[in-house]
Structures are given as C-alpha cells and as structure tokens.
Amino acid sequence: MLPRLLYIADVPVENSLHGSALLFRLLLDYPRDRLRIVETGAQHSLPHRRLPGVDYRHVPQRMGRLRRTRLAKLVDSMAMVGAAHVSRAIRTATIGFDADAVLTVTNGNGWLSAVALARAHKLPYHLMCHDEWAGGGATLAALAAMKERIFAQAYRGAASRLCVSPAMGAAYQRRFGVAGETLYPARSPHGQVYEGLSPRLAARTRGRVVAFAGSMSTLAMVEANRRMAQAIAPLGGRLIIYGPATVEAHPSLAQPNIELRGLLPPDALVAALRNDVDILYLPMWFGPGEKVNERLSFPSKLTDYTNVGLPIFVSGDADCAAAVWERDHPGVALVQHSTAIPDIAADMQKLFENRQLARSLAERAKAVGDLMFAATTAEQSFYRTLTHRS
C-alpha cells in the first residue's frame, strides 16, 4: 500500500509549468485520502489547476515584499536559516494528517522545513531535485559553504533522492558520495498521446512559424527569444510564445513577428502546437550564475514537445542538458551552440526548407519521447520508490 504522503515545499502542485506540472502528473492518480499538499512558497496553486479531491494548505512566506528589493539576498539568507526550524504555521497545516512519509522539492527554502519536520517525527523523507540548490539561489555569497553542508546532510539522509537527470545524479554522487535515482519529467497519465506527426509536416506549403512554450524566468531566456525572432524575421518567420510572458513585463518582446498567446493547459498546448506551428524552440540559456542548472536540470518541456511531432531546435552550450540529450539520442533535435543571429538564421532556414530533415528530426523526437517520458513508466518508478523506502 502506498504511504500516507505529506508534501511540503515551495513548488506549487498544479497543472501548469515546470516542476509544478511534473508533480501534478506524478500525483494525479495517488489515493486522495493518503495525500496532503502544504505549499510554502510565495506563489501557491490555483484551485482550478489543483489535484481534484486533495487537501491543499498554503503557508505564505514571510517578508515577501522585501524579496523584491535590494535586501533580497539578506532576506533569503535569513529565510534559509529560519526554515531549518518548523514554524507554527507549518505544524498547524499538518494537523489531522497522520503521515507515513514526507515528499519535498529542493527549490526555495520550504524543503528545509519539510526535512526538519520529518526528522522531528522520525519519518522517512524523499527529495525531488529539479534544480541546483546549494550553488544557486539569491542567498549571500558568504553562506555558500553553509548551503553546501546543509544540502549534503539532507541529501545523504534522504530515503530516496529523485534527480531530474542522470547528469544531476552523477554530479551529486561525486559531491556527496551517495547515489541518486533518475526520474525524468513525464507526460500526463490521462493526456492524449498522438500517434503520428504534426499534419503541418505533410502540408504542400509549409509555414514558417516557430514556437516557444514556457515561462520567461530569466532575462537570458527573454533575450534568447528576442534573438530567435530577429533571426527568422528576414526569412518571413514568426515566433509564437505560449506562456505567462507579457510585453509589459518584457518590452523587448514587442516585435512585429512575435505573438504572445498566454499559458495553455498541456493538452490544449500540444494541440495548438500541432495545428499552428512548424518548429519547436528550446533555448537553454538561463543567465549568469546558472551554468550548473543549464547542465544538470533537464528541460521538462521536452515531455510535451516530443508529443507534438515537429522538429525541435535547441540553442545552448555543448554541455547543457538538452545538448547532452541529443548526443545520447542522435537525431532528436538540431542543436546550435552559437548565440549569433546569423548562425541561428542559417539553421532555421535549413529547417524551413529541408522537408526531409524536418521530418526525420520530428520522427526521431517522437519515438524517443514516447519511450522516455511515458506516464506509466515514471508513475510506477515513483510509486515503487515510495512503497519500498518509506
């Protein structure tokens, strides 16, 4: 029987983007009466995106406004130290739920409270690692050694360590001496898996529409999309961005050939990409100080991208996770390591005009994605880990 599972973390569990979608999909079929969600971040899940029938609680962060000021690093550092002690609000949010195990995600600081609570109640805890925590974040540089020690102790003491990529598991084993298990992002267990390629690949006259799906989490990501729009403009190309980006937040996206379509549910997104798009864009430029995450964090959007049946264009360093994925599975994407607009334009023209290349890339991505990101594979692995190690 699956354990009574208490989730405590900053990452909302909802049907939206990134780690939130990964968690939502993994827990979608979990027994409702054996699960409680306690979200501890500044952002919480929206009711219409939540797991149906599951008890959700939200413990808001303190000093939220100060995190958007010049004091952000000091505030985050204080929050990190404070999170090692379970607050009264978190204790209250867990009342009435007799947990067998704790699940958390090593983003932000809420996971520290989850580990502290698990230790206090002698419960096994399971770490999901999507991004580099010890070497990232907005804490003071003077605390870097402390962060490494905190993470190392928690990582070694976990009942399981679920890493989003093999590179992350290998890197953490070298640093902490303990093996982690790879748990790739997965497709929704109830979402539609398309059998064939996008009908646009067979159309007599193909369009020149490129799409990016996801959030503009860093200025580097915004710049990557701006460069793409500039590269395809002389070719008659358009860039459609599906996600929460707005021109007000990112004025550089106010380009004649950029269209912002907002955030769509995953099934609606895949359908829109199949019907309206010719090439899928995956930039892996996260910005200064994020090189470790570019290398270790596997892009969750590949779960849906590979279901679309279109060619994928990757832009990133040679050691970024998406480039490594292509080397491990040759032919799943066209990869460009240069940020120069002429280099990007040359590749895009090749994809626009070479039907055989576009079809070959799409077929390979679809075949590999159907195997790697199958919902049943991820769910069974996750359930097996919880059952045997809780």
PDB file of C-alpha atoms in Angstrom, residues 6-7 18 35 51 57 64 79 82 104 168 177 196 202 207 211 226 264 267 276 292 315 357 361-362:
ATOM      1  CA  LEU A   6       2.759  14.676   3.238  1.00  0.00           C
ATOM      2  CA  TYR A   7       4.087  17.088   0.611  1.00  0.00           C
ATOM      3  CA  HIS A  18       7.967  23.106 -14.992  1.00  0.00           C
ATOM      4  CA  LEU A  35      -2.109  12.724   0.358  1.00  0.00           C
ATOM      5  CA  LEU A  51      -5.280  17.758  -7.969  1.00  0.00           C
ATOM      6  CA  ARG A  57      -2.864  24.094   2.525  1.00  0.00           C
ATOM      7  CA  GLY A  64       7.574  38.628   0.749  1.00  0.00           C
ATOM      8  CA  ALA A  79      14.653  32.689   5.492  1.00  0.00           C
ATOM      9  CA  GLY A  82      14.780  30.103   9.730  1.00  0.00           C
ATOM     10  CA  THR A 104       9.628  17.678  -0.874  1.00  0.00           C
ATOM     11  CA  MET A 168      22.475  15.594 -11.761  1.00  0.00           C
ATOM     12  CA  GLY A 177      29.076  10.092  -2.041  1.00  0.00           C
ATOM     13  CA  GLY A 196       1.603  10.435 -35.863  1.00  0.00           C
ATOM     14  CA  ALA A 202       2.721  16.813 -44.746  1.00  0.00           C
ATOM     15  CA  GLY A 207       4.595  27.746 -42.864  1.00  0.00           C
ATOM     16  CA  ALA A 211       7.093  28.349 -31.056  1.00  0.00           C
ATOM     17  CA  ARG A 226      14.246  38.036 -28.968  1.00  0.00           C
ATOM     18  CA  LEU A 264      -2.480  26.957 -22.104  1.00  0.00           C
ATOM     19  CA  ASP A 267      -3.369  19.089 -23.763  1.00  0.00           C
ATOM     20  CA  ASP A 276      -0.281  26.197 -35.753  1.00  0.00           C
ATOM     21  CA  VAL A 292      25.247  24.477 -13.251  1.00  0.00           C
ATOM     22  CA  SER A 315      20.090  26.572 -28.535  1.00  0.00           C
ATOM     23  CA  LEU A 357      15.460  16.897 -42.372  1.00  0.00           C
ATOM     24  CA  LEU A 361      14.005  15.119 -36.630  1.00  0.00           C
ATOM     25  CA  ALA A 362      10.293  15.013 -35.807  1.00  0.00           C
TER      26      ALA A 362
END
